Short mmCIF file of C-alpha atoms in Angstrom, two decimals:
data_model
loop_
_atom_site.label_atom_id
_atom_site.label_comp_id
_atom_site.label_asym_id
_atom_site.label_seq_id
_atom_site.Cartn_x
_atom_site.Cartn_y
_atom_site.Cartn_z
CA MET A 23 82.80 -36.91 28.06
CA ARG A 24 84.66 -38.34 24.93
CA SER A 25 87.97 -38.33 26.69
CA VAL A 26 86.51 -40.11 29.64
CA ARG A 27 85.15 -42.83 27.38
CA MET A 28 88.60 -42.88 25.61
CA ALA A 29 90.32 -43.35 28.96
CA ALA A 30 87.89 -46.07 29.98
CA ALA A 31 88.59 -47.89 26.68
CA LEU A 32 92.23 -47.64 27.25
CA MET A 33 91.97 -49.06 30.75
CA VAL A 34 90.09 -52.02 29.39
CA LEU A 35 92.74 -52.50 26.73
CA ASP A 36 95.41 -52.27 29.46
CA ALA A 37 93.79 -54.81 31.62
CA GLY A 38 93.48 -57.04 28.59
CA LEU A 39 97.15 -56.78 27.79
CA ALA A 40 98.24 -57.46 31.30
CA GLY A 41 96.01 -60.53 31.21
CA MET A 42 97.73 -61.69 28.31
CA VAL A 43 101.13 -61.34 29.78
CA TRP A 44 99.88 -63.10 32.86
CA ALA A 45 98.49 -65.90 30.92
CA GLN A 46 101.85 -66.39 29.06
CA GLU A 47 103.87 -66.35 32.29
CA GLN A 48 101.84 -68.85 34.35
CA ALA A 49 103.41 -69.08 37.85
CA PRO A 50 104.98 -72.56 38.20
CA ARG A 51 103.44 -74.66 40.89
CA GLU A 52 106.60 -74.38 43.04
CA ALA A 53 106.09 -70.70 43.44
CA GLN A 54 102.58 -70.92 45.14
CA PRO A 55 103.96 -71.21 48.65
CA CYS A 56 105.73 -67.88 48.18
CA PHE A 57 102.67 -65.89 47.28
CA ALA A 58 101.38 -65.45 50.89
CA CYS A 59 104.33 -63.29 51.75
CA HIS A 60 105.67 -61.98 48.46
CA GLY A 61 102.54 -61.73 46.39
CA GLU A 62 101.40 -63.50 43.24
CA ARG A 63 103.63 -61.52 40.91
CA GLY A 64 106.43 -61.04 43.57
CA GLN A 65 105.23 -57.38 44.15
CA GLY A 66 105.70 -57.75 47.95
CA THR A 67 103.20 -57.71 50.86
CA THR A 68 103.34 -56.51 54.47
CA GLN A 69 104.71 -59.99 55.11
CA GLY A 70 107.71 -59.95 52.82
CA PRO A 71 109.72 -57.89 50.35
CA MET A 72 109.36 -57.49 46.68
CA LEU A 73 110.98 -60.15 44.49
CA ALA A 74 109.76 -58.97 41.17
CA GLY A 75 112.73 -58.10 38.94
CA LEU A 76 115.50 -59.42 41.15
CA SER A 77 117.79 -61.47 39.02
CA THR A 78 117.54 -65.35 38.97
CA GLN A 79 121.11 -65.48 40.20
CA TYR A 80 120.49 -63.17 43.10
CA ILE A 81 117.26 -64.87 44.19
CA GLU A 82 119.02 -68.27 44.23
CA ALA A 83 121.99 -66.84 45.97
CA GLN A 84 119.84 -65.43 48.90
CA ILE A 85 117.99 -68.73 49.41
CA ASP A 86 121.41 -70.16 49.90
CA HIS A 87 122.31 -67.57 52.33
CA PHE A 88 119.14 -68.29 54.39
CA ILE A 89 119.89 -71.98 54.39
CA SER A 90 123.58 -71.54 55.37
CA GLY A 91 122.53 -68.94 58.16
CA GLN A 92 124.30 -65.92 56.62
CA ARG A 93 120.83 -64.27 56.54
CA SER A 94 118.31 -65.31 59.04
CA ASN A 95 114.53 -64.57 59.52
CA PRO A 96 111.91 -66.48 61.28
CA LEU A 97 109.47 -66.45 58.27
CA MET A 98 111.93 -66.85 55.40
CA THR A 99 114.45 -69.30 56.92
CA PRO A 100 112.12 -72.26 57.04
CA MET A 101 110.80 -71.47 53.56
CA ALA A 102 114.38 -71.55 52.17
CA GLN A 103 115.16 -74.82 53.88
CA ALA A 104 112.25 -76.33 51.93
CA TYR A 105 113.93 -75.25 48.67
CA THR A 106 117.42 -76.84 48.99
CA ASP A 107 116.65 -78.69 45.88
CA LEU A 108 117.81 -76.63 42.75
CA GLN A 109 115.07 -78.34 40.61
CA LEU A 110 112.44 -76.71 42.90
CA ARG A 111 114.24 -73.41 43.19
CA ARG A 112 115.12 -72.44 39.55
CA PRO A 113 111.64 -72.30 38.17
CA VAL A 114 110.61 -70.09 41.13
CA ALA A 115 113.56 -67.82 40.76
CA THR A 116 113.13 -67.54 37.05
CA TYR A 117 109.38 -66.71 37.42
CA PHE A 118 109.92 -63.79 39.93
CA ALA A 119 112.85 -62.61 38.03
CA SER A 120 110.56 -62.18 34.92
CA GLN A 121 108.05 -60.10 36.76
CA GLY A 122 107.84 -56.33 37.38
CA LYS A 123 108.36 -53.67 34.89
CA LEU A 124 111.52 -51.63 34.16
CA PRO A 125 111.37 -48.10 35.70
CA GLU A 126 112.08 -45.08 33.53
CA LEU A 127 115.93 -45.20 33.10
CA HIS A 128 118.19 -42.46 34.48
CA VAL A 129 121.96 -42.80 33.70
CA ARG A 130 124.67 -41.08 35.67
CA GLY A 131 125.03 -37.37 34.82
CA GLN A 132 121.56 -37.07 33.42
CA LEU A 133 119.79 -35.43 36.45
CA GLN A 134 120.60 -32.88 38.91
CA ALA A 135 120.39 -34.60 42.35
CA GLY A 136 117.12 -33.74 43.81
CA SER A 137 117.82 -34.97 47.26
CA ALA A 138 120.68 -36.15 49.49
CA ALA A 139 119.68 -39.83 48.91
CA GLU A 140 119.71 -39.27 45.12
CA ARG A 141 123.06 -37.57 45.45
CA LEU A 142 124.38 -40.72 47.32
CA TYR A 143 122.97 -43.00 44.70
CA TYR A 144 124.30 -41.23 41.60
CA GLN A 145 127.51 -39.66 43.05
CA GLY A 146 128.38 -41.29 46.35
CA ASP A 147 130.18 -39.39 48.99
CA ILE A 148 133.93 -39.19 48.45
CA THR A 149 134.71 -37.66 51.82
CA ARG A 150 133.32 -40.85 53.50
CA GLY A 151 134.67 -43.23 50.95
CA ILE A 152 131.09 -44.22 49.80
CA PRO A 153 131.12 -45.06 46.01
CA ALA A 154 127.90 -44.15 44.02
CA CYS A 155 125.37 -46.93 44.40
CA TYR A 156 125.00 -46.50 40.71
CA SER A 157 128.32 -48.12 40.08
CA CYS A 158 126.95 -51.48 41.21
CA HIS A 159 123.08 -51.23 41.07
CA GLY A 160 122.97 -49.46 37.75
CA PRO A 161 120.64 -46.78 36.10
CA SER A 162 117.38 -46.15 38.21
CA ALA A 163 118.62 -49.13 40.54
CA VAL A 164 117.39 -51.85 38.11
CA GLY A 165 120.26 -54.20 39.06
CA GLY A 166 121.41 -57.21 37.25
CA GLY A 167 123.38 -60.62 38.01
CA PRO A 168 124.70 -60.54 41.57
CA PHE A 169 123.34 -56.94 42.18
CA PRO A 170 119.77 -56.83 43.24
CA ARG A 171 117.27 -54.51 41.86
CA LEU A 172 116.48 -51.82 44.54
CA ALA A 173 113.89 -49.77 42.47
CA GLY A 174 110.48 -50.05 43.98
CA GLN A 175 111.74 -52.16 46.92
CA GLN A 176 109.83 -51.57 50.17
CA ALA A 177 111.44 -48.68 52.06
CA ASP A 178 111.45 -50.38 55.51
CA TYR A 179 112.93 -53.58 53.96
CA VAL A 180 115.73 -51.60 52.33
CA SER A 181 116.68 -49.75 55.70
CA ALA A 182 116.42 -52.91 57.66
CA GLN A 183 118.89 -54.65 55.26
CA LEU A 184 121.42 -51.86 55.46
CA LEU A 185 121.16 -51.85 59.36
CA ALA A 186 121.65 -55.61 59.34
CA TRP A 187 124.94 -55.21 57.47
CA GLN A 188 125.98 -52.56 59.94
CA LYS A 189 125.20 -54.87 62.83
CA GLY A 190 126.82 -57.84 61.18
CA GLU A 191 123.61 -59.71 61.03
CA ARG A 192 123.57 -60.02 57.19
CA LYS A 193 126.46 -61.73 55.38
CA GLY A 194 127.19 -63.52 52.24
CA ASP A 195 127.70 -60.39 50.03
CA PRO A 196 130.68 -61.16 47.79
CA GLY A 197 133.86 -59.61 49.20
CA ASN A 198 131.95 -57.89 51.90
CA MET A 199 131.38 -55.24 49.49
CA MET A 200 127.87 -54.24 50.74
CA ALA A 201 128.84 -54.47 54.34
CA ALA A 202 131.70 -52.17 53.88
CA ILE A 203 129.51 -49.61 52.29
CA ALA A 204 126.64 -49.93 54.60
CA LYS A 205 129.05 -49.33 57.62
CA ARG A 206 129.85 -45.86 56.20
CA LEU A 207 126.25 -44.88 55.97
CA SER A 208 124.57 -42.74 58.73
CA ALA A 209 121.18 -43.49 60.25
CA GLU A 210 119.59 -40.55 58.30
CA ASP A 211 121.18 -41.84 54.94
CA ILE A 212 119.62 -45.17 55.62
CA GLN A 213 116.06 -43.81 56.15
CA ALA A 214 116.40 -41.44 53.21
CA LEU A 215 117.78 -44.12 50.87
CA GLY A 216 114.84 -46.59 51.72
CA ARG A 217 112.33 -43.82 50.80
CA TYR A 218 114.14 -42.75 47.75
CA LEU A 219 114.60 -46.35 46.37
CA ALA A 220 111.10 -47.32 47.10
CA ALA A 221 109.74 -44.28 45.16
CA ILE A 222 111.65 -45.34 41.92
CA GLN A 223 108.75 -46.71 39.75
CA MET B 28 137.42 -45.57 5.02
CA ARG B 29 139.68 -47.01 7.65
CA SER B 30 142.34 -47.95 5.20
CA ASN B 31 142.23 -44.38 3.92
CA ARG B 32 143.06 -43.08 7.21
CA ILE B 33 145.73 -45.58 8.00
CA TRP B 34 147.72 -45.40 4.86
CA PRO B 35 148.85 -41.80 4.92
CA MET B 36 149.97 -42.46 8.54
CA ILE B 37 152.13 -45.52 7.63
CA LEU B 38 153.75 -43.49 4.75
CA LEU B 39 154.39 -40.60 7.05
CA TRP B 40 155.80 -42.79 9.77
CA CYS B 41 158.34 -44.28 7.34
CA ALA B 42 159.45 -41.03 6.06
CA LEU B 43 159.27 -38.76 9.10
CA PRO B 44 159.07 -40.63 12.33
CA ASN B 45 158.70 -37.32 14.31
CA LEU B 46 155.83 -35.99 12.37
CA ALA B 47 154.20 -39.45 12.59
CA GLN B 48 154.29 -39.11 16.29
CA ALA B 49 152.68 -35.69 16.05
CA VAL B 50 149.81 -37.31 14.22
CA TYR B 51 149.33 -39.78 16.90
CA PRO B 52 151.38 -38.26 19.72
CA ASP B 53 152.03 -40.74 22.57
CA MET B 54 150.06 -38.94 25.08
CA GLN B 55 149.86 -41.95 27.24
CA GLU B 56 153.39 -41.35 28.57
CA GLU B 57 153.70 -42.56 32.17
CA ILE B 58 153.20 -39.99 34.90
CA ALA B 59 155.30 -40.51 37.86
CA THR B 60 153.44 -41.85 40.82
CA GLN B 61 153.53 -40.05 44.18
CA PRO B 62 153.90 -41.18 47.80
CA LYS B 63 150.54 -40.88 49.41
CA ALA B 64 149.72 -37.67 51.41
CA ALA B 65 148.85 -38.06 55.07
CA ASP B 66 145.46 -36.62 54.45
CA GLU B 67 143.76 -37.93 51.28
CA HIS B 68 140.75 -35.71 51.66
CA TYR B 69 142.76 -32.36 52.06
CA PHE B 70 141.30 -31.20 48.90
CA THR B 71 137.58 -31.31 48.28
CA PRO B 72 136.07 -29.99 45.02
CA ARG B 73 132.79 -28.11 45.32
CA ASP B 74 129.35 -29.88 45.24
CA LEU B 75 127.85 -29.97 41.80
CA SER B 76 124.88 -27.98 43.02
CA ARG B 77 127.26 -25.14 43.32
CA ILE B 78 128.02 -24.94 39.52
CA PRO B 79 126.92 -21.47 38.63
CA SER B 80 124.06 -20.68 36.02
CA GLY B 81 125.08 -18.95 32.83
CA ALA B 82 127.06 -19.85 29.90
CA PHE B 83 130.33 -20.74 31.82
CA GLY B 84 128.37 -22.82 34.28
CA ASP B 85 126.54 -24.60 31.33
CA LYS B 86 129.90 -25.71 30.02
CA VAL B 87 131.20 -26.98 33.39
CA ARG B 88 127.79 -29.01 33.72
CA LYS B 89 128.13 -30.44 30.26
CA GLY B 90 131.77 -31.39 31.08
CA TYR B 91 130.44 -33.25 34.04
CA GLU B 92 127.67 -35.00 32.09
CA LEU B 93 130.24 -36.10 29.41
CA PHE B 94 132.64 -37.23 32.05
CA VAL B 95 130.33 -39.67 33.82
CA ASN B 96 128.23 -40.55 30.65
CA THR B 97 130.75 -40.50 27.93
CA GLN B 98 128.70 -43.22 26.35
CA GLN B 99 126.66 -40.44 24.86
CA LEU B 100 129.59 -40.04 22.39
CA LYS B 101 129.66 -43.72 21.38
CA GLY B 102 130.20 -44.21 17.70
CA ARG B 103 131.28 -40.55 17.27
CA TYR B 104 134.25 -40.18 19.53
CA VAL B 105 134.02 -43.35 21.66
CA GLY B 106 134.75 -46.88 20.44
CA ASN B 107 134.22 -48.98 23.58
CA THR B 108 131.62 -49.22 26.38
CA LEU B 109 133.72 -47.20 29.01
CA ASN B 110 133.13 -43.91 30.68
CA CYS B 111 135.94 -41.46 31.79
CA THR B 112 134.65 -42.05 35.43
CA ASN B 113 135.31 -45.80 35.19
CA CYS B 114 139.04 -45.00 35.78
CA HIS B 115 138.97 -41.42 36.95
CA LEU B 116 136.76 -42.44 39.87
CA ASP B 117 134.07 -40.38 41.46
CA ALA B 118 133.70 -38.25 38.42
CA GLY B 119 137.36 -37.30 38.30
CA THR B 120 137.43 -36.21 41.92
CA LYS B 121 139.12 -39.08 43.78
CA ALA B 122 142.73 -38.50 44.83
CA TYR B 123 145.07 -41.10 43.50
CA ALA B 124 142.62 -42.18 40.83
CA ALA B 125 144.10 -39.54 38.48
CA PRO B 126 141.80 -36.77 39.53
CA MET B 127 141.08 -33.94 37.05
CA TRP B 128 141.74 -31.05 39.63
CA ALA B 129 145.37 -32.16 40.10
CA ALA B 130 145.73 -33.02 36.39
CA TYR B 131 144.57 -29.53 35.34
CA LEU B 132 147.43 -27.78 37.15
CA ALA B 133 149.95 -29.94 35.47
CA TYR B 134 149.33 -28.89 31.89
CA PRO B 135 150.73 -27.63 29.55
CA ALA B 136 153.44 -30.11 30.11
CA PHE B 137 156.67 -30.19 28.12
CA ARG B 138 157.72 -33.70 27.03
CA LYS B 139 161.35 -34.19 26.28
CA LYS B 140 160.66 -37.36 24.28
CA ASP B 141 159.28 -35.68 21.31
CA ASN B 142 160.14 -32.08 22.07
CA ARG B 143 156.50 -31.15 22.30
CA VAL B 144 154.22 -29.32 24.70
CA ASN B 145 150.79 -30.94 25.41
CA ASN B 146 148.13 -28.77 26.82
CA PHE B 147 145.18 -30.02 28.97
CA ALA B 148 142.72 -30.58 26.18
CA GLU B 149 145.35 -32.54 24.21
CA ARG B 150 145.91 -34.77 27.18
CA ILE B 151 142.19 -35.47 27.15
CA GLN B 152 142.36 -36.31 23.56
CA GLY B 153 144.97 -39.00 24.42
CA CYS B 154 142.42 -40.72 26.66
CA PHE B 155 139.80 -40.66 23.86
CA ASN B 156 142.26 -42.25 21.27
CA TYR B 157 143.43 -45.01 23.67
CA SER B 158 141.47 -45.41 26.96
CA MET B 159 138.13 -44.95 25.07
CA ASN B 160 139.51 -46.73 21.94
CA GLY B 161 137.87 -43.83 19.95
CA LYS B 162 138.68 -40.85 17.87
CA ALA B 163 139.25 -37.60 19.87
CA PRO B 164 137.03 -34.57 19.28
CA ALA B 165 139.00 -31.76 17.83
CA LEU B 166 140.57 -28.85 19.91
CA ASP B 167 137.90 -26.13 20.52
CA SER B 168 135.12 -28.55 20.05
CA PRO B 169 132.34 -28.10 22.54
CA GLU B 170 133.27 -31.41 24.13
CA LEU B 171 136.91 -30.62 24.91
CA VAL B 172 136.05 -27.08 26.08
CA ALA B 173 133.33 -28.58 28.36
CA MET B 174 135.60 -31.25 29.92
CA SER B 175 138.37 -28.66 30.42
CA ALA B 176 135.88 -26.25 32.01
CA TYR B 177 134.77 -29.03 34.37
CA SER B 178 138.26 -29.95 35.38
CA TYR B 179 139.30 -26.27 35.87
CA TRP B 180 136.14 -25.70 38.04
CA LEU B 181 136.91 -28.79 40.33
CA LEU B 182 140.28 -27.27 40.92
CA MET B 183 139.40 -23.68 41.56
CA GLY B 184 136.33 -24.35 43.54
CA GLY B 185 138.25 -26.65 45.81
CA LEU B 186 141.02 -24.23 46.13
CA LEU B 187 138.78 -21.25 46.96
CA ASP B 188 137.05 -23.43 49.66
CA MET B 189 140.26 -24.51 51.08
CA PHE B 190 141.23 -20.92 51.77
CA GLY B 191 137.81 -20.16 53.39
CA MET B 192 136.43 -18.32 50.23
CA GLN B 193 133.24 -20.53 49.93
CA ASP B 194 131.28 -17.47 48.79
CA LYS B 195 133.56 -16.59 45.89
CA PRO B 196 132.56 -17.73 42.48
CA VAL B 197 135.16 -19.59 40.34
CA PRO B 198 136.50 -16.84 37.96
CA GLU B 199 135.45 -17.45 34.38
CA LEU B 200 138.00 -18.30 31.60
CA ASP B 201 137.63 -18.10 27.84
CA ASP B 202 137.72 -21.39 25.80
CA LYS B 203 141.29 -21.01 24.66
CA HIS B 204 142.62 -20.64 28.16
CA LEU B 205 140.33 -23.38 29.55
CA GLN B 206 141.86 -25.91 27.20
CA LEU B 207 145.52 -24.85 28.10
CA GLY B 208 145.58 -25.93 31.67
CA GLY B 209 146.88 -24.23 34.92
CA ASN B 210 150.59 -24.70 34.29
CA ASP B 211 150.52 -22.13 31.60
CA GLU B 212 152.38 -18.72 32.18
CA SER B 213 149.14 -16.92 31.46
CA PHE B 214 147.27 -18.79 34.31
CA VAL B 215 146.80 -16.64 37.25
CA LEU B 216 144.95 -17.23 40.52
CA PRO B 217 142.38 -14.78 41.47
CA GLY B 218 143.31 -11.95 43.74
CA PRO B 219 142.52 -13.44 47.11
CA LEU B 220 144.29 -16.80 46.22
CA ALA B 221 147.35 -15.32 44.78
CA GLY B 222 150.26 -15.46 47.10
CA ARG B 223 148.53 -17.93 49.42
CA VAL B 224 148.87 -20.91 47.06
CA LYS B 225 152.37 -22.02 46.23
CA MET B 226 152.53 -22.28 42.41
CA ALA B 227 156.12 -23.71 42.10
CA GLY B 228 155.84 -27.49 41.82
CA ARG B 229 152.13 -27.18 41.06
CA GLU B 230 152.41 -30.18 38.78
CA HIS B 231 152.86 -32.45 41.72
CA MET B 232 149.83 -31.55 43.57
CA PRO B 233 149.28 -34.35 46.15
CA GLY B 234 146.72 -36.83 45.00
CA ARG B 235 147.69 -36.44 41.35
CA ALA B 236 147.82 -39.56 39.23
CA PHE B 237 148.37 -42.71 41.31
CA ALA B 238 150.07 -43.53 44.70
CA THR B 239 153.42 -45.09 44.63
CA LEU B 240 153.12 -48.92 45.10
CA ALA B 241 156.05 -51.07 46.24
CA ARG B 242 157.46 -53.57 43.78
CA PRO B 243 156.08 -57.02 44.46
CA PRO B 244 158.17 -59.58 46.40
CA GLU B 245 158.01 -61.81 43.43
CA ASP B 246 157.70 -60.92 39.69
CA ALA B 247 154.09 -60.37 38.70
CA SER B 248 152.60 -63.49 37.35
CA PRO B 249 149.47 -63.69 35.11
CA SER B 250 148.69 -67.16 36.23
CA ARG B 251 148.66 -66.21 39.97
CA GLY B 252 146.77 -63.30 38.87
CA GLN B 253 144.09 -65.34 37.25
CA GLN B 254 143.33 -66.77 40.73
CA VAL B 255 143.11 -63.42 42.21
CA TYR B 256 140.85 -62.40 39.39
CA SER B 257 138.39 -65.21 39.85
CA GLN B 258 138.31 -64.75 43.59
CA TYR B 259 137.89 -61.07 43.77
CA CYS B 260 137.16 -59.40 40.57
CA ALA B 261 135.04 -61.70 38.30
CA VAL B 262 131.92 -61.21 40.27
CA CYS B 263 131.72 -57.57 39.04
CA HIS B 264 133.96 -57.50 35.82
CA GLY B 265 132.64 -60.92 34.52
CA ASP B 266 134.45 -64.31 33.72
CA GLN B 267 135.72 -62.89 30.38
CA GLY B 268 136.49 -59.55 31.77
CA GLN B 269 133.43 -58.24 29.70
CA GLY B 270 131.92 -56.11 32.37
CA ARG B 271 128.13 -55.96 32.86
CA GLU B 272 125.31 -54.13 31.25
CA MET B 273 122.00 -53.38 33.13
CA ALA B 274 118.95 -52.63 31.03
CA ASP B 275 121.50 -52.36 28.16
CA VAL B 276 123.42 -49.63 29.83
CA PRO B 277 127.04 -50.53 30.40
CA VAL B 278 127.59 -50.18 34.24
CA LEU B 279 130.61 -52.44 35.25
CA PRO B 280 133.46 -51.63 32.90
CA ALA B 281 135.16 -54.28 30.59
CA LEU B 282 138.80 -54.97 31.58
CA TRP B 283 139.80 -56.73 28.31
CA GLY B 284 138.35 -57.65 25.01
CA ALA B 285 136.71 -55.71 22.20
CA GLN B 286 135.04 -53.20 24.63
CA SER B 287 137.90 -52.33 26.78
CA TYR B 288 140.80 -49.84 26.47
CA ASN B 289 143.18 -50.41 23.71
CA TRP B 290 146.84 -51.47 23.61
CA GLY B 291 148.15 -47.95 23.67
CA ALA B 292 146.29 -46.90 26.86
CA GLY B 293 148.07 -46.15 30.06
CA MET B 294 145.99 -48.68 31.91
CA HIS B 295 147.55 -51.45 29.64
CA ARG B 296 150.89 -51.13 31.63
CA VAL B 297 151.19 -53.49 34.42
CA ASN B 298 152.62 -50.96 36.82
CA THR B 299 149.93 -48.36 36.10
CA ALA B 300 147.25 -50.83 36.48
CA ALA B 301 148.65 -52.33 39.71
CA THR B 302 148.80 -49.04 41.46
CA PHE B 303 145.19 -48.12 40.40
CA ILE B 304 143.93 -51.57 41.52
CA PHE B 305 145.68 -51.61 44.75
CA GLU B 306 144.38 -48.28 45.71
CA ASN B 307 140.90 -48.54 44.30
CA MET B 308 139.68 -52.12 43.78
CA PRO B 309 137.66 -54.07 44.59
CA LEU B 310 135.28 -51.08 44.39
CA GLY B 311 134.04 -50.22 47.93
CA LYS B 312 136.98 -52.12 49.35
CA GLY B 313 135.43 -54.90 51.39
CA VAL B 314 138.75 -56.55 50.86
CA GLN B 315 142.33 -55.12 50.65
CA LEU B 316 144.50 -56.87 48.16
CA SER B 317 148.22 -57.55 49.02
CA VAL B 318 150.86 -55.75 47.00
CA GLN B 319 151.61 -59.12 45.32
CA GLU B 320 148.06 -59.65 44.50
CA ALA B 321 147.66 -56.36 42.95
CA TRP B 322 150.57 -56.87 40.61
CA ASP B 323 149.57 -60.37 39.76
CA VAL B 324 146.01 -59.46 38.79
CA ALA B 325 147.27 -56.45 36.81
CA ALA B 326 149.57 -58.85 34.85
CA PHE B 327 146.63 -61.03 34.24
CA ILE B 328 144.19 -58.70 32.97
CA ASN B 329 146.76 -56.88 30.79
CA SER B 330 147.98 -60.09 29.26
CA ARG B 331 144.58 -60.71 27.52
CA GLU B 332 143.77 -59.41 23.99
CA ARG B 333 142.18 -56.03 23.59
CA PRO B 334 141.82 -53.56 20.72
CA GLN B 335 144.83 -52.86 18.67
CA ASP B 336 147.32 -50.03 19.34
CA PRO B 337 146.17 -47.25 16.96
CA ARG B 338 149.75 -46.64 16.10
CA PHE B 339 150.01 -50.28 14.70
CA ASN B 340 152.11 -50.01 11.54
CA GLY B 341 151.16 -53.56 10.27
CA ASP B 342 154.07 -55.26 11.95
CA LEU B 343 153.76 -56.31 15.67
CA SER B 344 157.37 -56.38 16.69
CA SER B 345 158.33 -53.01 14.98
CA THR B 346 155.28 -51.42 16.64
CA ALA B 347 156.07 -52.97 19.94
CA LYS B 348 159.68 -51.64 19.56
CA ALA B 349 158.61 -48.17 18.46
CA PHE B 350 156.05 -47.54 21.13
CA HIS B 351 156.37 -50.19 23.92
CA GLY B 352 160.05 -50.54 24.08
CA ALA B 353 160.56 -49.28 27.58
CA ASP B 354 157.14 -50.02 29.14
CA GLN B 355 155.98 -52.48 31.57
CA GLY B 356 153.32 -54.05 29.27
CA TYR B 357 152.69 -57.33 27.43
CA TYR B 358 152.17 -55.91 23.95
CA GLY B 359 154.33 -57.90 21.53
CA LYS B 360 155.28 -60.42 24.29
CA THR B 361 154.33 -64.02 24.23
CA VAL B 362 152.08 -65.37 26.95
CA ASP B 363 150.43 -68.92 26.80
CA GLY B 364 152.09 -69.44 23.38
CA LYS B 365 150.55 -66.37 21.68
CA ALA B 366 152.09 -63.07 20.96
CA LEU B 367 149.87 -60.34 22.39
CA GLY B 368 148.64 -57.76 19.90
CA SER B 369 148.76 -60.50 17.13
CA GLN B 370 145.07 -61.29 17.59
CA ALA B 371 144.07 -57.82 18.76
CA PHE B 372 140.49 -56.56 18.28
CA PRO B 373 139.93 -53.72 15.81
CA SER B 374 141.29 -50.50 16.93
CA GLY B 375 138.95 -47.37 16.97
CA ILE B 376 135.28 -46.90 16.41
CA GLN B 377 133.60 -49.81 14.56
CA PRO B 378 130.57 -49.29 12.19
#
């Protein structure tokens, strides 16, 4: 009984705290049009991927890629075209970059790989020339700078991006680095990696 | 504290140059490069999940953990933000990125230069003092035993598998023998392998160290290298070669500056860096550099300041003469009007 009340009190406290953070980081007006597909805090919806915790640099670069045609998507391309102006784009990117919470951090060597996907993430596969995803996407896939956060990203979206690189439909990654790696992944790897990354919270 | 350590060394160096070298042996001596073998993947170490349980397996596992997360020794044995695996790629398993399995068979190694034999653990100490800009753990320390055990296990597991003995466990060795290396007289292959693996010339196992790279058509140029750097490298290693941290964890390694390898490290030589870069960079190899580009960019990153050579005796030109006379590095040379090493960052672990 007591513990139930305690838990309830904690939940209230939690909600209160979250509310405070929310109030401090009011979404800029320019971000409103994104909510329908990406969610109010960039958490992602069935219409669009998670943006929370991607870096400002990465978000801005991707909008450029949609504008230049290096990436293409019937829902997102027109949105990007409306944000050619950096004045509009910067506050939106900064807002989404500041959302989301850090997952529990695991550095290389800390865990025994629990699955084939985790093994690829932390160790790569030398026989196929695949470097560890960790080398560029970091501990628990938090990302930074030009390297997107993958932790908690939608599984289907992750797999779709890797397939798009394999087919040459997504471009713009510096020095083709992600395309070169995606081409060495098997169809099973791609499914497994999507599920694995989505589950990192 | 620091000056306490340095003074006796300087005194020793003046009086007894050979002894001084024994205090800071020049273990970054160049290892000859090798022509590339036809099949780079002829040797595959065992998967980590096959490390056995028990005391020996625990050492191997610990060695792996230290190798990929050397930062857990930061401040104690490590002075910069690097991990062994930043240079010895894929946790020390990648051929032609100085893999540990091939290195293990090459020690103890006799060095004519100072008439001294280095065993495997001593060679690891060299990378702590220079590549990690730190202070090596002592021989017989749990760290050196563990890293030696991991290297030995990579070699033996791979050899057993290669000869169809997947079910055979790697024979255990005691700490003393683990640290010696596979080129010692006492090193014997287990029964089923003996006679099938040629042991003569074992120090030249294909894949060891780096692959031979042709000389560049034109002399390596730091200024051309700067362009290569901004085009292909800066995105990952940063405009100032500072690397990148994610959630405060160093992920992309620093190539120069206070957090990189010091002026005594093997990677500071332009030829060594060029062979490494040509073979392994940009990571993932979406782009292949030309031979000229690899030399130029190696010259660029190695003509920036970095932590001082720990053998620095207070005078740049005499240190350069004593330890860099024959190497293809920029230490003591003047680039952009500045003598490199004259504004070096502090050497070793900083408080």
